[in-house]
Coordinates of C-alpha atoms and ligand atoms in Angstrom, one line a residue:
M28 CA 0.0 0.0 0.0
T29 CA 1.4 3.4 -0.9
A30 CA 1.4 6.2 1.6
P31 CA -1.4 8.7 1.2
T32 CA -0.6 12.0 -0.5
A33 CA -2.5 15.2 0.4
L34 CA -4.6 14.9 -2.8
S35 CA -5.4 11.3 -2.3
A36 CA -6.3 12.0 1.4
F37 CA -8.8 14.7 0.3
L38 CA -10.5 12.2 -2.0
E39 CA -10.5 9.5 0.6
L40 CA -12.0 11.7 3.3
S41 CA -14.5 13.5 1.0
D42 CA -18.1 13.4 2.3
S43 CA -17.0 11.8 5.6
Q44 CA -17.9 12.1 9.2
L45 CA -16.1 10.6 12.2
I46 CA -18.7 8.9 14.4
D47 CA -18.2 6.4 17.2
G48 CA -14.6 5.7 16.2
H49 CA -15.4 5.2 12.5
V50 CA -14.8 7.4 9.5
V51 CA -18.1 6.9 7.6
R52 CA -19.6 8.3 4.4
G53 CA -22.2 10.9 5.3
E54 CA -25.8 10.1 4.6
G55 CA -26.8 13.7 3.8
A56 CA -27.7 15.1 0.5
A57 CA -26.2 18.6 0.8
H58 CA -22.7 18.2 -0.8
S59 CA -20.4 21.1 -1.4
D60 CA -17.1 21.4 -3.2
V61 CA -13.8 22.0 -1.4
R62 CA -11.5 24.3 -3.4
D63 CA -7.8 25.1 -3.1
P64 CA -7.7 28.9 -2.5
A65 CA -4.5 29.3 -4.4
T66 CA -5.6 27.5 -7.6
T67 CA -9.4 27.4 -7.2
D68 CA -9.2 23.7 -8.2
R69 CA -11.7 21.4 -6.7
I70 CA -9.9 19.1 -4.4
G71 CA -12.7 17.2 -2.6
T72 CA -16.3 17.5 -1.3
I73 CA -18.0 17.7 2.0
V74 CA -21.5 16.8 3.1
D75 CA -23.6 18.2 5.9
A76 CA -24.2 15.7 8.7
T77 CA -27.9 14.7 8.9
P78 CA -29.8 15.4 12.2
A79 CA -29.8 11.6 12.7
E80 CA -26.0 11.5 12.4
V81 CA -25.6 14.3 14.8
D82 CA -27.8 12.5 17.2
R83 CA -25.8 9.3 16.9
A84 CA -22.6 11.2 17.6
V85 CA -24.1 12.7 20.8
Q86 CA -25.3 9.3 22.0
S87 CA -21.9 7.8 21.3
A88 CA -20.2 10.6 23.1
I89 CA -22.4 10.2 26.2
A90 CA -21.5 6.5 26.4
A91 CA -17.8 7.1 25.9
Q92 CA -17.7 9.9 28.5
K93 CA -19.4 7.8 31.2
L94 CA -16.4 5.4 31.1
W95 CA -13.7 8.0 30.4
R96 CA -14.6 10.2 33.4
K97 CA -13.7 7.3 35.6
S98 CA -10.3 6.8 34.0
N99 CA -7.2 7.8 36.0
Y100 CA -5.2 10.8 35.1
H101 CA -2.1 8.8 34.3
R102 CA -4.0 6.9 31.6
R103 CA -5.5 10.2 30.2
S104 CA -2.0 11.7 30.1
E105 CA -0.5 8.7 28.3
L106 CA -3.1 8.7 25.6
L107 CA -2.9 12.4 25.0
H108 CA 0.9 12.2 24.8
D109 CA 0.4 9.5 22.2
A110 CA -1.9 11.7 20.2
A111 CA 0.6 14.6 20.4
R112 CA 3.4 12.2 19.1
E113 CA 1.1 11.1 16.2
M114 CA 0.5 14.8 15.3
K115 CA 4.2 15.3 15.0
R116 CA 4.6 12.1 13.0
T117 CA 1.9 13.1 10.5
R118 CA 2.9 16.8 10.5
P119 CA 4.2 17.0 6.9
L120 CA 1.1 15.5 5.3
V121 CA -1.4 17.3 7.5
A122 CA 0.4 20.6 7.0
E123 CA 0.4 20.2 3.2
M124 CA -3.3 19.4 3.4
L125 CA -3.9 22.6 5.5
T126 CA -2.1 24.7 3.0
R127 CA -4.0 23.2 0.0
E128 CA -7.4 23.5 1.7
M129 CA -7.1 26.8 3.4
G130 CA -4.2 28.6 1.8
K131 CA -1.7 29.5 4.6
P132 CA 2.0 29.1 3.7
Y133 CA 3.4 25.6 4.4
K134 CA 5.7 27.0 7.1
E135 CA 2.7 28.4 9.0
A136 CA 0.8 25.1 8.6
V137 CA 3.7 23.2 10.0
D138 CA 3.9 25.6 12.9
E139 CA 0.2 25.1 13.6
V140 CA 0.5 21.4 13.8
T141 CA 3.5 21.9 16.2
W142 CA 1.5 24.2 18.4
S143 CA -1.4 21.6 18.4
A144 CA 1.0 19.0 19.7
T145 CA 2.6 21.2 22.4
A146 CA -0.9 22.2 23.7
T147 CA -1.9 18.6 23.8
D148 CA 1.3 17.6 25.7
Y149 CA 0.7 20.6 28.1
Y150 CA -2.8 19.5 29.1
A151 CA -1.7 15.9 29.3
E152 CA 0.4 17.0 32.3
V153 CA -1.3 20.0 33.7
S154 CA -4.7 18.3 34.1
R155 CA -3.4 16.1 36.8
H156 CA -1.4 18.8 38.6
E157 CA -4.4 20.0 40.5
A158 CA -7.9 18.5 40.8
G159 CA -9.2 20.5 43.7
R160 CA -8.0 22.0 46.9
V161 CA -8.3 21.6 50.7
L162 CA -9.8 24.4 52.7
G163 CA -9.4 25.4 56.3
P164 CA -12.6 24.0 58.0
V165 CA -15.0 26.2 60.0
V166 CA -15.8 23.4 62.4
D167 CA -13.3 21.4 64.5
G168 CA -12.4 18.0 63.0
Q169 CA -14.1 18.6 59.6
F170 CA -12.5 18.1 56.2
N171 CA -13.4 20.7 53.6
F172 CA -12.3 20.4 50.0
T173 CA -13.2 21.0 46.4
T174 CA -13.1 18.4 43.5
K175 CA -13.1 19.0 39.8
E176 CA -15.6 17.2 37.6
P177 CA -16.0 17.0 33.8
L178 CA -19.0 18.7 32.2
G179 CA -20.0 15.8 29.9
V180 CA -20.2 16.2 26.2
V181 CA -18.4 19.3 24.9
V182 CA -19.2 20.7 21.5
I183 CA -16.3 22.4 19.8
I184 CA -17.3 24.8 16.9
L185 CA -14.2 26.0 15.0
P186 CA -13.3 28.8 12.5
F187 CA -11.2 28.3 9.4
N188 CA -8.1 30.3 10.3
Y189 CA -6.4 28.1 13.0
P190 CA -8.5 25.0 12.8
L191 CA -6.0 22.6 14.3
C192 CA -4.4 24.4 17.2
L193 CA -7.7 25.9 18.4
L194 CA -9.1 22.4 18.3
C195 CA -6.3 21.2 20.5
W196 CA -6.4 24.2 22.9
Q197 CA -9.9 23.2 23.6
A198 CA -10.2 19.4 23.0
A199 CA -7.0 18.5 24.9
A200 CA -8.2 20.5 28.0
A201 CA -11.7 19.0 27.7
I202 CA -10.5 15.4 27.2
A203 CA -7.9 15.7 30.0
S204 CA -10.7 16.9 32.3
G205 CA -12.8 13.8 31.6
N206 CA -15.1 15.1 28.8
A207 CA -16.0 13.8 25.4
V208 CA -15.8 16.2 22.5
I209 CA -17.7 16.6 19.2
I210 CA -16.0 18.8 16.7
K211 CA -17.8 20.9 14.1
P212 CA -15.0 22.3 11.9
S213 CA -15.4 25.1 9.4
E214 CA -16.6 24.0 6.0
L215 CA -13.3 25.5 4.7
T216 CA -11.1 23.1 6.7
T217 CA -13.1 20.0 7.2
L218 CA -11.0 17.5 5.2
T219 CA -7.7 18.5 6.9
T220 CA -9.4 18.3 10.3
L221 CA -10.7 14.8 9.5
K222 CA -7.2 13.7 8.7
F223 CA -5.7 15.5 11.8
V224 CA -8.1 13.9 14.3
E225 CA -6.8 10.5 13.4
A226 CA -4.1 11.4 15.9
F227 CA -6.7 10.8 18.6
A228 CA -7.5 7.2 17.4
G229 CA -5.8 5.7 20.5
L230 CA -8.6 7.2 22.7
P231 CA -11.8 5.2 23.3
P232 CA -14.3 5.3 20.4
G233 CA -16.8 8.1 20.7
L234 CA -14.5 10.3 22.8
V235 CA -13.4 12.4 19.9
Q236 CA -15.9 12.7 17.0
L237 CA -16.3 15.1 14.1
V238 CA -19.5 16.0 12.3
A239 CA -19.2 18.0 9.1
G240 CA -21.5 20.8 7.9
G241 CA -22.5 24.4 8.2
G242 CA -24.4 26.5 10.7
R243 CA -27.4 24.2 10.8
V244 CA -25.2 21.4 12.2
G245 CA -23.6 23.8 14.7
Q246 CA -27.0 24.9 15.8
Q247 CA -28.2 21.3 16.3
L248 CA -25.2 20.5 18.5
V249 CA -25.6 23.7 20.5
S250 CA -29.3 23.2 21.2
H251 CA -29.1 19.4 21.7
R252 CA -30.5 18.4 25.1
D253 CA -27.6 16.0 25.7
T254 CA -24.7 18.3 25.0
H255 CA -23.4 20.1 28.1
M256 CA -21.1 22.8 26.9
V257 CA -20.2 24.7 23.8
A258 CA -16.7 26.0 23.0
F259 CA -17.2 28.4 20.1
T260 CA -14.6 30.3 18.1
G261 CA -15.6 32.4 15.2
G262 CA -17.1 35.7 14.1
I263 CA -18.7 38.2 16.5
E264 CA -22.3 37.8 15.1
T265 CA -22.2 34.0 15.0
G266 CA -20.7 34.1 18.5
R267 CA -23.6 36.3 19.7
A268 CA -26.1 33.8 18.3
V269 CA -24.3 30.8 20.0
A270 CA -24.0 32.7 23.3
Q271 CA -27.7 33.6 23.2
A272 CA -28.7 30.0 22.5
C273 CA -26.6 28.7 25.3
A274 CA -27.9 31.3 27.7
G275 CA -31.4 30.3 27.0
L276 CA -30.5 26.7 27.9
Y277 CA -28.2 27.7 30.9
K278 CA -25.5 25.7 28.9
R279 CA -22.0 26.7 29.7
S280 CA -20.1 28.3 26.8
L281 CA -16.7 29.6 25.9
I282 CA -17.1 32.3 23.3
E283 CA -14.0 33.4 21.4
T284 CA -14.9 35.9 18.7
S285 CA -13.4 38.6 16.5
G286 CA -10.7 41.1 17.3
N287 CA -9.6 44.5 16.1
D288 CA -6.3 44.8 17.9
P289 CA -4.4 48.0 18.4
F290 CA -0.7 48.3 17.8
I291 CA 1.0 51.3 19.4
V292 CA 4.5 52.6 18.5
M293 CA 6.3 55.0 20.8
P294 CA 9.5 57.0 20.0
S295 CA 11.7 54.9 22.4
A296 CA 11.1 51.8 20.3
P297 CA 13.6 50.5 17.7
I298 CA 11.5 51.7 14.8
D299 CA 12.8 49.3 12.3
V300 CA 12.0 46.3 14.6
A301 CA 8.6 47.8 15.3
A302 CA 7.9 48.1 11.5
R303 CA 9.0 44.5 10.9
G304 CA 6.8 43.4 13.8
A305 CA 3.9 45.4 12.4
A306 CA 4.2 43.8 9.0
F307 CA 4.2 40.4 10.6
G308 CA 1.3 41.2 12.9
A309 CA -0.8 42.5 10.1
Y310 CA -0.1 40.0 7.3
L311 CA 0.5 36.7 9.2
N312 CA -1.9 34.1 7.7
C313 CA -3.0 36.8 5.1
G314 CA -4.3 38.9 8.0
Q315 CA -6.7 36.1 9.0
V316 CA -5.7 36.1 12.7
C317 CA -8.2 37.0 15.4
A318 CA -5.5 38.8 17.2
A319 CA -3.9 40.4 14.1
A320 CA -2.7 43.9 14.5
E321 CA -5.5 45.9 12.8
R322 CA -5.1 49.5 14.0
F323 CA -1.8 51.3 14.3
Y324 CA -1.4 54.3 16.6
V325 CA 2.1 55.7 16.0
H326 CA 3.6 58.6 17.9
E327 CA 3.9 61.7 15.7
R328 CA 7.7 62.0 16.4
V329 CA 8.3 58.7 14.6
Y330 CA 5.2 58.4 12.4
D331 CA 7.0 59.2 9.1
E332 CA 9.9 56.9 9.7
F333 CA 7.7 54.1 10.8
L334 CA 5.4 54.5 7.8
L335 CA 8.3 54.5 5.4
R336 CA 9.8 51.3 6.9
L337 CA 6.4 49.6 7.1
V338 CA 5.9 50.3 3.4
G339 CA 9.4 48.9 2.7
Y340 CA 8.7 45.7 4.6
T341 CA 5.2 45.4 3.0
K342 CA 6.8 45.5 -0.5
Q343 CA 9.1 42.6 0.5
V344 CA 6.2 40.3 1.4
R345 CA 6.2 37.5 -1.2
V346 CA 2.6 36.6 -2.1
G347 CA 1.7 33.3 -3.8
N348 CA 0.8 29.6 -3.4
G349 CA 1.5 28.5 0.1
L350 CA 3.4 25.5 -1.2
D351 CA 5.9 27.8 -3.0
R352 CA 8.6 30.0 -1.3
V353 CA 6.2 32.7 -0.2
D354 CA 5.4 34.7 3.0
M355 CA 1.7 35.1 2.4
G356 CA -0.9 32.9 0.7
P357 CA -4.4 33.7 -0.5
L358 CA -7.5 34.5 1.5
A359 CA -9.3 31.3 2.4
S360 CA -12.4 31.5 0.1
E361 CA -14.0 33.6 -2.6
R362 CA -16.5 34.8 0.0
E363 CA -13.7 36.1 2.2
L364 CA -12.1 37.8 -0.8
E365 CA -15.3 39.6 -1.6
R366 CA -15.9 40.6 2.0
Y367 CA -12.4 41.9 2.4
L368 CA -12.3 43.8 -0.9
G369 CA -15.6 45.5 0.2
K370 CA -13.8 46.8 3.3
L371 CA -11.0 48.2 1.2
R372 CA -13.5 49.8 -1.2
L373 CA -15.4 51.4 1.7
A374 CA -12.1 52.8 3.1
K375 CA -11.3 54.4 -0.2
E376 CA -14.8 55.9 -0.4
Q377 CA -14.3 57.3 3.0
G378 CA -11.2 59.1 1.8
V379 CA -8.5 56.9 3.3
R380 CA -5.2 57.1 1.5
T381 CA -3.4 54.0 0.4
A382 CA 0.4 54.0 1.0
V383 CA 1.1 50.7 -0.8
G384 CA -1.0 47.8 -2.0
G385 CA -4.8 48.0 -2.0
G386 CA -5.5 45.6 -4.8
R387 CA -4.8 42.2 -6.1
P388 CA -1.4 41.0 -7.3
A389 CA -1.3 41.4 -11.1
A390 CA 1.0 38.4 -11.6
L391 CA -1.4 35.9 -10.0
K392 CA -4.2 35.2 -12.4
K393 CA -5.9 32.5 -10.4
G394 CA -6.7 32.1 -6.7
W395 CA -8.0 34.4 -4.0
F396 CA -4.9 36.5 -3.6
V397 CA -4.7 40.1 -2.4
E398 CA -1.8 42.5 -1.8
P399 CA -0.6 43.4 1.6
T400 CA -1.7 47.0 2.2
V401 CA -0.8 50.0 4.2
L402 CA -3.3 52.8 4.7
Q403 CA -2.1 56.1 6.0
D404 CA -3.4 59.0 8.1
V405 CA -6.6 57.1 8.7
P406 CA -9.3 59.2 10.4
P407 CA -10.8 57.9 13.7
E408 CA -14.3 57.4 12.2
A409 CA -13.2 55.3 9.2
D410 CA -14.9 51.9 9.3
I411 CA -11.7 50.1 8.6
L412 CA -10.5 51.2 12.1
N413 CA -13.7 50.3 13.9
D414 CA -14.4 46.8 12.6
E415 CA -12.4 43.7 12.1
S416 CA -10.9 43.6 8.6
F417 CA -9.6 40.0 8.8
G418 CA -7.3 40.6 5.8
P419 CA -3.8 41.9 5.2
V420 CA -4.2 45.6 5.8
A421 CA -2.4 48.0 8.2
P422 CA -4.3 51.3 8.8
V423 CA -1.9 53.7 10.4
C424 CA -2.9 56.7 12.5
R425 CA -0.8 59.6 14.0
V426 CA -1.1 60.2 17.8
A427 CA 0.4 62.9 20.0
S428 CA 0.9 60.9 23.2
L429 CA 0.7 57.5 24.8
G430 CA -2.5 58.7 26.6
E431 CA -4.1 59.4 23.2
A432 CA -3.0 56.0 21.8
I433 CA -4.4 54.1 24.8
E434 CA -7.7 56.1 24.7
R435 CA -8.1 55.3 21.0
A436 CA -7.1 51.7 21.5
N437 CA -9.8 51.3 24.2
H438 CA -12.5 53.1 22.2
S439 CA -13.7 49.9 20.6
R440 CA -16.3 47.1 21.2
Y441 CA -13.5 44.6 20.6
A442 CA -10.9 43.8 23.2
L443 CA -8.9 40.7 22.3
G444 CA -5.1 41.3 22.0
S445 CA -2.9 44.5 21.9
T446 CA 0.7 45.3 21.1
I447 CA 2.9 48.2 22.1
Y448 CA 6.5 48.9 21.0
T449 CA 8.4 50.8 23.6
T450 CA 11.7 50.5 25.5
D451 CA 10.4 52.8 28.2
L452 CA 9.6 50.7 31.3
A453 CA 7.0 53.2 32.6
E454 CA 5.2 53.2 29.2
A455 CA 5.2 49.5 29.1
F456 CA 3.7 49.2 32.6
R457 CA 1.2 51.9 31.8
A458 CA 0.1 50.0 28.7
V459 CA -0.2 46.7 30.6
E460 CA -2.3 48.4 33.2
E461 CA -4.6 50.6 31.0
I462 CA -5.2 48.8 27.8
E463 CA -8.5 47.0 27.9
A464 CA -7.7 43.6 26.3
G465 CA -7.2 39.9 27.1
M466 CA -3.5 40.0 26.1
V467 CA -0.9 42.8 26.1
W468 CA 2.2 42.1 24.0
V469 CA 5.1 44.5 24.7
N470 CA 7.6 44.2 21.8
A471 CA 6.4 40.7 21.2
P472 CA 3.4 40.7 18.8
L473 CA 1.1 37.7 18.6
L474 CA 3.1 35.3 20.7
D475 CA 1.2 32.7 22.6
N476 CA 2.2 30.4 25.5
D477 CA 0.3 27.2 26.2
A478 CA 0.6 28.0 29.9
G479 CA -0.9 31.5 29.5
P480 CA -4.6 32.2 29.2
F481 CA -5.9 33.4 25.8
G482 CA -9.2 35.2 25.3
G483 CA -11.1 38.4 24.9
R484 CA -13.1 41.0 26.8
K485 CA -16.1 43.1 25.6
Q486 CA -17.5 41.6 22.4
S487 CA -14.3 39.7 21.6
G488 CA -15.6 37.0 23.9
M489 CA -16.2 35.4 27.3
G490 CA -14.0 32.8 29.0
R491 CA -10.4 31.7 28.6
Q492 CA -8.6 28.9 26.8
L493 CA -5.0 27.7 27.5
G494 CA -3.3 27.9 30.9
A495 CA -4.8 26.6 34.1
E496 CA -7.8 28.9 33.4
G497 CA -8.4 27.0 30.2
L498 CA -8.7 23.7 32.1
D499 CA -11.3 25.1 34.5
T500 CA -13.3 26.2 31.4
F501 CA -14.1 22.5 30.9
R502 CA -14.6 21.5 34.6
H503 CA -17.2 21.9 37.3
T504 CA -15.9 22.8 40.7
K505 CA -17.7 21.0 43.6
F506 CA -17.4 22.0 47.2
N507 CA -17.4 19.1 49.7
M508 CA -17.6 19.0 53.5
I509 CA -17.1 15.9 55.6
D510 CA -17.5 15.6 59.3
P511 CA -15.9 12.2 60.1
A512 CA -17.4 12.0 63.6
A513 CA -21.0 12.6 62.5
R514 CA -21.5 14.8 65.6
P515 CA -24.6 16.9 66.2
H516 CA -24.0 20.5 65.3
D517 CA -25.5 22.0 68.4
F518 CA -23.9 25.4 67.8
W519 CA -26.5 26.1 65.1
W520 CA -29.2 23.3 65.1
F521 CA -32.6 23.3 66.8
P522 CA -33.5 23.7 69.6
Y523 CA -32.0 27.2 69.9
Q524 CA -30.7 28.1 73.4
D525 CA -32.7 30.5 75.5
A526 CA -29.5 32.4 76.2
E527 CA -29.4 33.2 72.5
S528 CA -32.9 34.6 72.3
F529 CA -33.7 38.3 71.9
P530 CA -32.7 39.7 75.3
G531 CA -35.7 42.1 75.5
R532 CA -38.3 39.3 75.9
D533 CA -37.5 37.6 79.2
Q534 CA -40.1 34.7 79.5
A535 CA -40.5 31.0 79.1
P536 CA -40.4 29.8 75.5
G537 CA -43.8 29.7 73.9
A538 CA -45.5 31.8 76.7
R539 CA -47.9 34.5 75.6
R540 CA -47.0 38.0 76.7
D541 CA -49.7 40.4 77.9
V542 CA -49.5 43.7 76.2
Ligands
NAP28 P1 -17.8 32.1 11.5 O1 -18.4 32.4 10.2 O2 -18.5 32.8 12.6 O3 -17.9 30.5 11.7 C1 -17.4 29.9 12.9 C2 -18.0 28.5 13.0 O4 -19.4 28.6 13.4 C3 -18.0 27.7 11.7 O5 -17.7 26.4 12.0 C4 -19.4 27.9 11.2 O6 -19.8 27.0 10.3 C5 -20.2 27.8 12.5 N1 -21.5 28.4 12.5 C6 -22.1 29.3 11.6 N2 -23.3 29.6 12.0 C7 -23.6 28.9 13.2 C8 -24.7 28.9 14.1 N3 -25.8 29.6 13.9 N4 -24.6 28.1 15.2 C9 -23.4 27.4 15.4 N5 -22.4 27.4 14.6 C10 -22.4 28.2 13.5 O7 -16.3 32.4 11.6 P2 -15.1 32.1 10.5 O8 -15.4 33.0 9.4 O9 -15.0 30.7 10.3 O10 -13.8 32.6 11.3 C11 -13.3 33.9 11.4 C12 -13.7 34.6 12.7 O11 -13.2 33.8 13.8 C13 -13.0 35.9 12.8 O12 -13.9 36.9 13.2 C14 -11.9 35.7 13.8 O13 -11.6 36.9 14.5 C15 -12.6 34.7 14.7 N6 -11.6 34.0 15.5 C16 -11.5 34.2 16.8 C17 -10.5 33.6 17.6 C18 -10.4 33.9 19.1 O14 -9.7 33.1 19.8 N7 -11.0 34.9 19.6 C19 -9.7 32.7 17.0 C20 -9.8 32.4 15.6 C21 -10.8 33.1 14.9 P3 -19.5 27.2 8.7 O15 -18.6 28.3 8.5 O16 -18.8 25.9 8.4 O17 -20.8 27.4 8.0

């Protein structure tokens, strides 16, 4: 038997679901094509899971989780480490598939598989580090403690931009905590995800399942009476719909939505480094990063120099098929292309000036490619500053002080990440303290740490993934109190002592008092 290639794997996995440990052909009728964003070639097909298939997946998850929740932490850890090892072994194939299905450069796809493995290894260990705590009792001889319990069946709804590492940030924490997971990938990355989840094949059947399809499948999983939690990552409006549906059911949810991150540059920064960091922060993954740098507030003393250097680095970005020697691939779909070009058109209509880019690369005749773009002297009211662009554009604004930069950074309904370039310690601390965001990166844009919590504030989301916080996202905390001696608690039980009665009414208990 020959080893599968990326193209043969797409065909083999087309129209499939992973239910109860088996990759099965979907029974649904709603097929859609999967296209390579760099070539627009059809590389496979997917089919929406039927309501009956979704229901089968939920029932299988319930059965698997009942046993899994009783498994010891050492076993969970061993199996998750095995999965991480398998991710590393299959990294070249899965990375090639991710590039072909979603467009990101191969180097970024390889990185993503690596981060998926490190997050899985992290939770394989951290989950057994702490499973509750002992509290000082309020009664002599008692034992007071908390325990952690799994939630049950966790639904994981994923976006297209980081489909594998977000899957692991959530699934590894959930599984390590004793839950079963059902994954609903984006329609744009379903086939790669089907291949990737083979890494979990050593876990009991039903513990990790994948149902393909669009919003209707996601909705069914969210509202299903036998799912217990929803971890959603995606756009702000879809997130709102999912959060509302969960609230109506009192179902726990992790909501990770859109960002519109500020990037501040102060005169003390090494301006060339800041400009390189800016180009990376804005154009990584063709700008399709929730925590991409989307609004640049640059101190007026260094504005011109920063702009010049950012334009220089922007011109150096090589755009093309992610399997070639490039820095930036295409946008993930034709719909994303139209949406993003609409944002650039609106910016032009609103009088925003383009410093470089702004169109589509003339040399690339096929594929959903766009140029990395710098916009200059962007007015505060321009839509491009106030909404997520989710494309490779860097709108640059001039500010007079750090105070103004922070005020403008905070003037947003979004609050995911934020970056500041400065070598002034006081400025760095002020930014850490005053910027309203889930993450503040000082001279280190977009870096994550498996051990550090990731998530947003305001309408960028609710809850945290990664770190110890990301483990509790998938666990109940139960408070327990044990009195080993089973003694009466006279200090507060009936009958109350006369001596403890209201001192103004000095008579036998129950006696009537004449007025
Ligand atoms: P999206 O359109 O909101 O879709 C996200 C997921 O939700 C997809 O799997 C989608 O299915 C599914 N879905 C659609 N309607 C649904 C419904 N009514 N109920 C349940 N699920 C539903 O987002 P996207 O375009 O894939 O991803 C881009 C967005 O994700 C950006 O805004 C980005 O900022 C955000 N994001 C946030 C983070 C974070 O950590 N905060 C990380 C990465 C990305 P289909 O698309 O398959 O139809």
